[in-house]
């Protein structure tokens, strides 16, 4: 083992996973966090005390996909047990299927379709404690990185980083040397400016709005009350609004509603009365928030200005600097609605540790190796999210113009391929998931990042099954997912009034 000293900037999911992956390979980590997190004895206390201004999304609903669940279970079994001791639960595909299918036929790979259910603050609290107990990491909180230090003799290649400049716990400037700096400071990372300061080539980025804002509220089940039976999908898309219930730990769950920031009526859901009124109108949710089942334990948290962003730290095989790499949200972040950020951070952390182990003394090869891994394992998810958001945007535009986005037969008898795909998804894939375990499994494996987005199309047995369900679309009564947009807007207006 090469035993490098690595400085990790930012102690949230990506930073903590990177610390654990590097520690497993025998590297020494200094983990820096600008926020002064109050030490807490339990995740419950942390949920009350941690404001997380540096990572406000940690106060929102979080889903932890099977790829992350399995990774923790298989690579870090002690951490897995600690999460369970802290109240984390698991949500298995088998249990979900048994609720809606009689005598389902399972296959061995279904054992891997298991999500981790806990509050995000609980995950982070357990991770911090695990890092302290089981690694020799120096964890420094209330320390803000303000720039990069470079070797003077970089020559004609990219600048060679030798550490970071920090404002330390006492507010004083300090220099911290490192063999490698990993930027996990999140979507608002200042790395582009830090690179400018050391005269590195510009780090380009693609970025576009996701077209939604998020509202989340947490509830506690009353003592002795079980979670209500599912009366519909646990998450859904009404076209004008997305919703989901997230099971957490210790009898706590949360509800997230997401809508377009352009919709003035729906924007009101950031207020408690409007949020509650909207949630009560959704068939999948209303039972969960009835007074005899649960009580709200937080305000409604909002998160605006959500973006899909990819930064190009390596371009045409050339990293912007050596001995440095950004991962997690600092490199790629996407619409959180599919709950992928922590899982992609986990995947990237292990790719980073593997790339370092494979190229301990060759920073250029390390950067190229890691970049290839990210392009292979993370970028396809980002691209699929962008395409999904573009499709949602197109549908909203058609609906606003009074057109039916699902009507695929044109007047001249030809077929509109995009509308046909939308119809196939709504009237084929969605109902097939409820009727056919094979389709549900294929969808859930992709959703949980166990199979790549392209794998669904690559399985020839799926299309005929989906088409068979789609062809019976006229015979099926429509599923009641919720009210129309105008009905809901009226409900919200009267709640606010
Ligand atoms: C509304 C919302 C909901 C989400 N829901 C889900 C979900 O359901 N499932 C899921 O997997 N993911 C979800 N995500 C994404 C997930 O939260 C992130 O992908 C995940 O936290 C990994 O991010 P990160 O660690 O790279 O950065 P962050 O979590 O943003 O953390 C960055 C850290 O760096 C610190 N920092 C910043 N600058 C400095 C500095 N200069 N010096 C020192 N420290 C610094 C910050 O204080 C912070 O602690 C959601 C995101 C949002 C916005």
PDB file of C-alpha atoms in Angstrom, residues 217-457:
ATOM      1  CA  UNK A 217     -41.753  17.801   5.643  1.00  0.00           C
ATOM      2  CA  UNK A 218     -41.017  15.161   8.306  1.00  0.00           C
ATOM      3  CA  UNK A 219     -43.632  13.329  10.402  1.00  0.00           C
ATOM      4  CA  UNK A 220     -43.449  10.924  13.359  1.00  0.00           C
ATOM      5  CA  UNK A 221     -45.787   7.935  13.524  1.00  0.00           C
ATOM      6  CA  UNK A 222     -47.685   7.801  16.804  1.00  0.00           C
ATOM      7  CA  UNK A 223     -46.458   5.242  19.323  1.00  0.00           C
ATOM      8  CA  UNK A 224     -47.565   1.737  18.321  1.00  0.00           C
ATOM      9  CA  UNK A 225     -48.963   2.815  14.934  1.00  0.00           C
ATOM     10  CA  UNK A 226     -47.753   0.901  11.868  1.00  0.00           C
ATOM     11  CA  UNK A 227     -47.121   2.566   8.505  1.00  0.00           C
ATOM     12  CA  UNK A 228     -50.408   2.583   6.566  1.00  0.00           C
ATOM     13  CA  UNK A 229     -50.928   0.010   3.803  1.00  0.00           C
ATOM     14  CA  UNK A 230     -49.988   1.218   0.343  1.00  0.00           C
ATOM     15  CA  UNK A 231     -53.040   2.445  -1.564  1.00  0.00           C
ATOM     16  CA  UNK A 232     -51.039   3.400  -4.620  1.00  0.00           C
ATOM     17  CA  UNK A 233     -47.437   3.840  -5.711  1.00  0.00           C
ATOM     18  CA  UNK A 234     -45.235   5.312  -2.988  1.00  0.00           C
ATOM     19  CA  UNK A 235     -44.049   7.893  -5.515  1.00  0.00           C
ATOM     20  CA  UNK A 236     -45.715   9.346  -8.550  1.00  0.00           C
ATOM     21  CA  UNK A 237     -45.753  12.010 -11.198  1.00  0.00           C
ATOM     22  CA  UNK A 238     -48.965  13.899 -11.853  1.00  0.00           C
ATOM     23  CA  UNK A 239     -47.369  15.780 -14.732  1.00  0.00           C
ATOM     24  CA  UNK A 240     -47.657  19.125 -12.940  1.00  0.00           C
ATOM     25  CA  UNK A 241     -46.349  17.785  -9.601  1.00  0.00           C
ATOM     26  CA  UNK A 242     -44.180  14.916  -8.389  1.00  0.00           C
ATOM     27  CA  UNK A 243     -44.661  13.383  -4.962  1.00  0.00           C
ATOM     28  CA  UNK A 244     -43.106  10.681  -2.784  1.00  0.00           C
ATOM     29  CA  UNK A 245     -43.230   9.204   0.697  1.00  0.00           C
ATOM     30  CA  UNK A 246     -39.811   8.355   2.173  1.00  0.00           C
ATOM     31  CA  UNK A 247     -39.636   5.905   5.039  1.00  0.00           C
ATOM     32  CA  UNK A 248     -36.981   6.921   7.548  1.00  0.00           C
ATOM     33  CA  UNK A 249     -35.646   5.533  10.806  1.00  0.00           C
ATOM     34  CA  UNK A 250     -37.164   5.468  14.297  1.00  0.00           C
ATOM     35  CA  UNK A 251     -40.797   5.798  13.181  1.00  0.00           C
ATOM     36  CA  UNK A 252     -40.142   8.955  11.174  1.00  0.00           C
ATOM     37  CA  UNK A 253     -41.085   9.412   7.525  1.00  0.00           C
ATOM     38  CA  UNK A 254     -41.114  12.383   5.199  1.00  0.00           C
ATOM     39  CA  UNK A 255     -43.148  13.602   2.282  1.00  0.00           C
ATOM     40  CA  UNK A 256     -41.729  15.489  -0.658  1.00  0.00           C
ATOM     41  CA  UNK A 257     -43.725  17.464  -3.201  1.00  0.00           C
ATOM     42  CA  UNK A 258     -41.964  18.959  -6.219  1.00  0.00           C
ATOM     43  CA  UNK A 259     -43.429  21.301  -8.804  1.00  0.00           C
ATOM     44  CA  UNK A 260     -42.430  23.882 -11.366  1.00  0.00           C
ATOM     45  CA  UNK A 261     -41.207  27.175  -9.889  1.00  0.00           C
ATOM     46  CA  UNK A 262     -43.161  28.920 -12.703  1.00  0.00           C
ATOM     47  CA  UNK A 263     -46.482  27.680 -11.313  1.00  0.00           C
ATOM     48  CA  UNK A 264     -47.530  30.471  -8.926  1.00  0.00           C
ATOM     49  CA  UNK A 265     -50.388  28.514  -7.326  1.00  0.00           C
ATOM     50  CA  UNK A 266     -48.301  25.410  -6.668  1.00  0.00           C
ATOM     51  CA  UNK A 267     -45.396  27.517  -5.397  1.00  0.00           C
ATOM     52  CA  UNK A 268     -47.545  28.079  -2.297  1.00  0.00           C
ATOM     53  CA  UNK A 269     -46.835  24.526  -1.103  1.00  0.00           C
ATOM     54  CA  UNK A 270     -43.825  25.943   0.685  1.00  0.00           C
ATOM     55  CA  UNK A 271     -46.333  27.165   3.299  1.00  0.00           C
ATOM     56  CA  UNK A 272     -47.507  24.589   5.833  1.00  0.00           C
ATOM     57  CA  UNK A 273     -51.262  24.925   5.218  1.00  0.00           C
ATOM     58  CA  UNK A 274     -50.835  24.651   1.456  1.00  0.00           C
ATOM     59  CA  UNK A 275     -48.420  21.721   1.773  1.00  0.00           C
ATOM     60  CA  UNK A 276     -50.826  19.842   4.042  1.00  0.00           C
ATOM     61  CA  UNK A 277     -53.798  20.611   1.803  1.00  0.00           C
ATOM     62  CA  UNK A 278     -51.960  19.308  -1.267  1.00  0.00           C
ATOM     63  CA  UNK A 279     -50.658  16.189   0.521  1.00  0.00           C
ATOM     64  CA  UNK A 280     -54.160  15.352   1.797  1.00  0.00           C
ATOM     65  CA  UNK A 281     -55.482  15.308  -1.793  1.00  0.00           C
ATOM     66  CA  UNK A 282     -53.017  12.641  -2.941  1.00  0.00           C
ATOM     67  CA  UNK A 283     -54.472   9.119  -2.627  1.00  0.00           C
ATOM     68  CA  UNK A 284     -51.065   7.539  -1.936  1.00  0.00           C
ATOM     69  CA  UNK A 285     -50.301   9.953   0.891  1.00  0.00           C
ATOM     70  CA  UNK A 286     -53.449  11.128   2.662  1.00  0.00           C
ATOM     71  CA  UNK A 287     -53.704   8.203   5.109  1.00  0.00           C
ATOM     72  CA  UNK A 288     -50.111   8.705   6.317  1.00  0.00           C
ATOM     73  CA  UNK A 289     -50.760  12.214   7.595  1.00  0.00           C
ATOM     74  CA  UNK A 290     -54.116  11.684   9.257  1.00  0.00           C
ATOM     75  CA  UNK A 291     -54.193  12.788  12.892  1.00  0.00           C
ATOM     76  CA  UNK A 292     -54.553   9.246  14.274  1.00  0.00           C
ATOM     77  CA  UNK A 293     -51.468   8.062  12.328  1.00  0.00           C
ATOM     78  CA  UNK A 294     -48.748  10.713  12.599  1.00  0.00           C
ATOM     79  CA  UNK A 295     -47.852  14.282  13.537  1.00  0.00           C
ATOM     80  CA  UNK A 296     -45.576  16.730  11.706  1.00  0.00           C
ATOM     81  CA  UNK A 297     -42.242  17.252  13.483  1.00  0.00           C
ATOM     82  CA  UNK A 298     -40.653  19.874  11.228  1.00  0.00           C
ATOM     83  CA  UNK A 299     -41.522  22.917   9.161  1.00  0.00           C
ATOM     84  CA  UNK A 300     -41.753  22.552   5.398  1.00  0.00           C
ATOM     85  CA  UNK A 301     -38.207  22.750   4.013  1.00  0.00           C
ATOM     86  CA  UNK A 302     -37.739  24.129   0.523  1.00  0.00           C
ATOM     87  CA  UNK A 303     -34.960  23.789  -2.027  1.00  0.00           C
ATOM     88  CA  UNK A 304     -35.046  25.941  -5.144  1.00  0.00           C
ATOM     89  CA  UNK A 305     -32.800  26.421  -8.152  1.00  0.00           C
ATOM     90  CA  UNK A 306     -32.156  22.715  -8.738  1.00  0.00           C
ATOM     91  CA  UNK A 307     -29.863  21.992 -11.667  1.00  0.00           C
ATOM     92  CA  UNK A 308     -28.349  19.178 -13.678  1.00  0.00           C
ATOM     93  CA  UNK A 309     -24.654  20.029 -13.858  1.00  0.00           C
ATOM     94  CA  UNK A 310     -21.599  18.211 -15.150  1.00  0.00           C
ATOM     95  CA  UNK A 311     -18.143  19.695 -14.731  1.00  0.00           C
ATOM     96  CA  UNK A 312     -15.249  18.611 -16.926  1.00  0.00           C
ATOM     97  CA  UNK A 313     -12.225  18.368 -14.648  1.00  0.00           C
ATOM     98  CA  UNK A 314     -10.554  16.160 -17.267  1.00  0.00           C
ATOM     99  CA  UNK A 315     -10.954  17.286 -20.870  1.00  0.00           C
ATOM    100  CA  UNK A 316      -9.470  15.314 -23.778  1.00  0.00           C
ATOM    101  CA  UNK A 317      -7.459  13.255 -21.296  1.00  0.00           C
ATOM    102  CA  UNK A 318      -5.950  16.364 -19.627  1.00  0.00           C
ATOM    103  CA  UNK A 319      -6.797  17.089 -15.956  1.00  0.00           C
ATOM    104  CA  UNK A 320      -6.977  20.795 -15.048  1.00  0.00           C
ATOM    105  CA  UNK A 321      -4.453  20.118 -12.257  1.00  0.00           C
ATOM    106  CA  UNK A 322      -2.525  17.156 -10.872  1.00  0.00           C
ATOM    107  CA  UNK A 323      -2.865  15.677  -7.355  1.00  0.00           C
ATOM    108  CA  UNK A 324      -6.427  16.998  -7.275  1.00  0.00           C
ATOM    109  CA  UNK A 325      -9.850  15.644  -8.223  1.00  0.00           C
ATOM    110  CA  UNK A 326     -13.477  16.695  -7.531  1.00  0.00           C
ATOM    111  CA  UNK A 327     -16.118  14.019  -6.970  1.00  0.00           C
ATOM    112  CA  UNK A 328     -19.706  13.878  -5.719  1.00  0.00           C
ATOM    113  CA  UNK A 329     -21.892  16.913  -6.366  1.00  0.00           C
ATOM    114  CA  UNK A 330     -18.793  19.069  -6.960  1.00  0.00           C
ATOM    115  CA  UNK A 331     -18.292  17.133 -10.222  1.00  0.00           C
ATOM    116  CA  UNK A 332     -21.786  15.987 -11.246  1.00  0.00           C
ATOM    117  CA  UNK A 333     -25.168  16.658  -9.689  1.00  0.00           C
ATOM    118  CA  UNK A 334     -28.607  16.014 -11.027  1.00  0.00           C
ATOM    119  CA  UNK A 335     -32.310  16.301 -10.343  1.00  0.00           C
ATOM    120  CA  UNK A 336     -32.682  14.737  -6.886  1.00  0.00           C
ATOM    121  CA  UNK A 337     -36.084  13.253  -7.680  1.00  0.00           C
ATOM    122  CA  UNK A 338     -34.534   9.866  -8.498  1.00  0.00           C
ATOM    123  CA  UNK A 339     -32.409   9.867  -5.309  1.00  0.00           C
ATOM    124  CA  UNK A 340     -29.069   9.084  -6.932  1.00  0.00           C
ATOM    125  CA  UNK A 341     -26.608  11.599  -5.456  1.00  0.00           C
ATOM    126  CA  UNK A 342     -25.425   9.567  -2.469  1.00  0.00           C
ATOM    127  CA  UNK A 343     -25.159   6.410  -4.558  1.00  0.00           C
ATOM    128  CA  UNK A 344     -23.110   8.104  -7.292  1.00  0.00           C
ATOM    129  CA  UNK A 345     -20.942   9.620  -4.536  1.00  0.00           C
ATOM    130  CA  UNK A 346     -20.383   6.144  -3.072  1.00  0.00           C
ATOM    131  CA  UNK A 347     -19.509   4.689  -6.486  1.00  0.00           C
ATOM    132  CA  UNK A 348     -17.130   7.589  -7.235  1.00  0.00           C
ATOM    133  CA  UNK A 349     -15.398   7.291  -3.840  1.00  0.00           C
ATOM    134  CA  UNK A 350     -14.443   3.667  -4.515  1.00  0.00           C
ATOM    135  CA  UNK A 351     -13.432   4.449  -8.099  1.00  0.00           C
ATOM    136  CA  UNK A 352     -11.121   7.122  -6.665  1.00  0.00           C
ATOM    137  CA  UNK A 353      -9.543   4.764  -4.140  1.00  0.00           C
ATOM    138  CA  UNK A 354      -9.052   2.095  -6.855  1.00  0.00           C
ATOM    139  CA  UNK A 355      -7.505   4.620  -9.262  1.00  0.00           C
ATOM    140  CA  UNK A 356      -5.087   5.784  -6.560  1.00  0.00           C
ATOM    141  CA  UNK A 357      -4.103   2.231  -5.691  1.00  0.00           C
ATOM    142  CA  UNK A 358      -3.516   1.441  -9.366  1.00  0.00           C
ATOM    143  CA  UNK A 359      -1.426   4.598  -9.972  1.00  0.00           C
ATOM    144  CA  UNK A 360       0.125   5.619  -6.643  1.00  0.00           C
ATOM    145  CA  UNK A 361       3.007   7.551  -8.204  1.00  0.00           C
ATOM    146  CA  UNK A 362       1.522   8.643 -11.513  1.00  0.00           C
ATOM    147  CA  UNK A 363      -0.934  11.527 -10.944  1.00  0.00           C
ATOM    148  CA  UNK A 364      -1.759  11.843 -14.639  1.00  0.00           C
ATOM    149  CA  UNK A 365      -2.658   8.153 -14.982  1.00  0.00           C
ATOM    150  CA  UNK A 366      -4.646   8.398 -11.726  1.00  0.00           C
ATOM    151  CA  UNK A 367      -6.722  11.298 -13.102  1.00  0.00           C
ATOM    152  CA  UNK A 368      -7.346   9.565 -16.430  1.00  0.00           C
ATOM    153  CA  UNK A 369      -8.281   6.283 -14.773  1.00  0.00           C
ATOM    154  CA  UNK A 370     -10.718   7.968 -12.439  1.00  0.00           C
ATOM    155  CA  UNK A 371     -12.225  10.059 -15.222  1.00  0.00           C
ATOM    156  CA  UNK A 372     -12.816   6.907 -17.297  1.00  0.00           C
ATOM    157  CA  UNK A 373     -14.499   5.251 -14.325  1.00  0.00           C
ATOM    158  CA  UNK A 374     -16.800   8.236 -13.815  1.00  0.00           C
ATOM    159  CA  UNK A 375     -17.704   8.342 -17.504  1.00  0.00           C
ATOM    160  CA  UNK A 376     -18.549   4.631 -17.335  1.00  0.00           C
ATOM    161  CA  UNK A 377     -20.336   4.480 -13.964  1.00  0.00           C
ATOM    162  CA  UNK A 378     -21.843   7.922 -13.291  1.00  0.00           C
ATOM    163  CA  UNK A 379     -22.279   9.884 -16.538  1.00  0.00           C
ATOM    164  CA  UNK A 380     -24.952   7.527 -18.030  1.00  0.00           C
ATOM    165  CA  UNK A 381     -27.195   8.317 -15.025  1.00  0.00           C
ATOM    166  CA  UNK A 382     -26.637  12.010 -15.417  1.00  0.00           C
ATOM    167  CA  UNK A 383     -27.431  11.835 -19.139  1.00  0.00           C
ATOM    168  CA  UNK A 384     -30.574   9.794 -18.558  1.00  0.00           C
ATOM    169  CA  UNK A 385     -31.757  12.336 -15.946  1.00  0.00           C
ATOM    170  CA  UNK A 386     -31.182  15.207 -18.365  1.00  0.00           C
ATOM    171  CA  UNK A 387     -33.195  13.439 -21.063  1.00  0.00           C
ATOM    172  CA  UNK A 388     -35.991  12.737 -18.576  1.00  0.00           C
ATOM    173  CA  UNK A 389     -36.105  16.400 -17.529  1.00  0.00           C
ATOM    174  CA  UNK A 390     -36.144  17.549 -21.145  1.00  0.00           C
ATOM    175  CA  UNK A 391     -39.065  15.172 -21.852  1.00  0.00           C
ATOM    176  CA  UNK A 392     -40.968  16.501 -18.809  1.00  0.00           C
ATOM    177  CA  UNK A 393     -40.367  20.055 -19.987  1.00  0.00           C
ATOM    178  CA  UNK A 394     -41.677  19.238 -23.483  1.00  0.00           C
ATOM    179  CA  UNK A 395     -44.775  17.607 -22.015  1.00  0.00           C
ATOM    180  CA  UNK A 396     -45.496  20.624 -19.823  1.00  0.00           C
ATOM    181  CA  UNK A 397     -45.188  22.928 -22.848  1.00  0.00           C
ATOM    182  CA  UNK A 398     -47.601  20.797 -24.896  1.00  0.00           C
ATOM    183  CA  UNK A 399     -50.094  20.643 -22.032  1.00  0.00           C
ATOM    184  CA  UNK A 400     -49.888  24.417 -21.548  1.00  0.00           C
ATOM    185  CA  UNK A 401     -50.624  24.906 -25.264  1.00  0.00           C
ATOM    186  CA  UNK A 402     -53.764  22.763 -24.867  1.00  0.00           C
ATOM    187  CA  UNK A 403     -52.297  19.695 -26.631  1.00  0.00           C
ATOM    188  CA  UNK A 404     -52.484  16.119 -25.356  1.00  0.00           C
ATOM    189  CA  UNK A 405     -48.838  14.990 -24.989  1.00  0.00           C
ATOM    190  CA  UNK A 406     -49.928  11.330 -25.290  1.00  0.00           C
ATOM    191  CA  UNK A 407     -51.872  11.649 -28.542  1.00  0.00           C
ATOM    192  CA  UNK A 408     -49.562   9.970 -31.048  1.00  0.00           C
ATOM    193  CA  UNK A 409     -51.742   9.574 -34.157  1.00  0.00           C
ATOM    194  CA  UNK A 410     -51.235  12.575 -36.393  1.00  0.00           C
ATOM    195  CA  UNK A 411     -53.993  13.848 -38.699  1.00  0.00           C
ATOM    196  CA  UNK A 412     -52.102  12.621 -41.769  1.00  0.00           C
ATOM    197  CA  UNK A 413     -52.098   9.079 -40.345  1.00  0.00           C
ATOM    198  CA  UNK A 414     -48.437   9.051 -39.347  1.00  0.00           C
ATOM    199  CA  UNK A 415     -47.221   8.454 -35.806  1.00  0.00           C
ATOM    200  CA  UNK A 416     -45.549  11.064 -33.604  1.00  0.00           C
ATOM    201  CA  UNK A 417     -42.663   8.980 -32.175  1.00  0.00           C
ATOM    202  CA  UNK A 418     -42.196  11.068 -29.020  1.00  0.00           C
ATOM    203  CA  UNK A 419     -45.906  10.967 -28.128  1.00  0.00           C
ATOM    204  CA  UNK A 420     -45.920   7.238 -28.856  1.00  0.00           C
ATOM    205  CA  UNK A 421     -43.062   6.696 -26.391  1.00  0.00           C
ATOM    206  CA  UNK A 422     -44.896   8.775 -23.769  1.00  0.00           C
ATOM    207  CA  UNK A 423     -48.025   6.686 -24.257  1.00  0.00           C
ATOM    208  CA  UNK A 424     -45.985   3.482 -24.078  1.00  0.00           C
ATOM    209  CA  UNK A 425     -44.503   4.638 -20.793  1.00  0.00           C
ATOM    210  CA  UNK A 426     -47.754   5.793 -19.193  1.00  0.00           C
ATOM    211  CA  UNK A 427     -50.102   3.117 -20.545  1.00  0.00           C
ATOM    212  CA  UNK A 428     -47.576   0.288 -20.992  1.00  0.00           C
ATOM    213  CA  UNK A 429     -44.591   0.372 -18.640  1.00  0.00           C
ATOM    214  CA  UNK A 430     -46.417   1.834 -15.613  1.00  0.00           C
ATOM    215  CA  UNK A 431     -49.369  -0.592 -15.554  1.00  0.00           C
ATOM    216  CA  UNK A 432     -47.105  -3.490 -16.580  1.00  0.00           C
ATOM    217  CA  UNK A 433     -45.076  -2.864 -13.450  1.00  0.00           C
ATOM    218  CA  UNK A 434     -48.159  -3.467 -11.360  1.00  0.00           C
ATOM    219  CA  UNK A 435     -49.167  -6.584 -13.328  1.00  0.00           C
ATOM    220  CA  UNK A 436     -45.899  -8.205 -14.349  1.00  0.00           C
ATOM    221  CA  UNK A 437     -43.067  -8.935 -11.924  1.00  0.00           C
ATOM    222  CA  UNK A 438     -40.569  -9.236 -14.800  1.00  0.00           C
ATOM    223  CA  UNK A 439     -41.188  -5.641 -15.849  1.00  0.00           C
ATOM    224  CA  UNK A 440     -41.201  -4.400 -12.263  1.00  0.00           C
ATOM    225  CA  UNK A 441     -37.890  -6.149 -11.587  1.00  0.00           C
ATOM    226  CA  UNK A 442     -36.276  -4.695 -14.717  1.00  0.00           C
ATOM    227  CA  UNK A 443     -37.487  -1.190 -13.829  1.00  0.00           C
ATOM    228  CA  UNK A 444     -36.450  -1.437 -10.171  1.00  0.00           C
ATOM    229  CA  UNK A 445     -32.981  -2.729 -11.057  1.00  0.00           C
ATOM    230  CA  UNK A 446     -32.387   0.324 -13.236  1.00  0.00           C
ATOM    231  CA  UNK A 447     -33.992   2.678 -10.676  1.00  0.00           C
ATOM    232  CA  UNK A 448     -31.674   1.263  -8.000  1.00  0.00           C
ATOM    233  CA  UNK A 449     -28.621   1.654 -10.232  1.00  0.00           C
ATOM    234  CA  UNK A 450     -27.944  -2.107 -10.322  1.00  0.00           C
ATOM    235  CA  UNK A 451     -28.412  -2.119 -14.104  1.00  0.00           C
ATOM    236  CA  UNK A 452     -27.490   0.703 -16.480  1.00  0.00           C
ATOM    237  CA  UNK A 453     -30.261   2.836 -18.053  1.00  0.00           C
ATOM    238  CA  UNK A 454     -29.533   1.249 -21.455  1.00  0.00           C
ATOM    239  CA  UNK A 455     -30.011  -2.295 -20.064  1.00  0.00           C
ATOM    240  CA  UNK A 456     -33.766  -1.965 -20.035  1.00  0.00           C
ATOM    241  CA  UNK A 457     -33.845  -1.428 -23.803  1.00  0.00           C
TER     242      UNK A 457
END
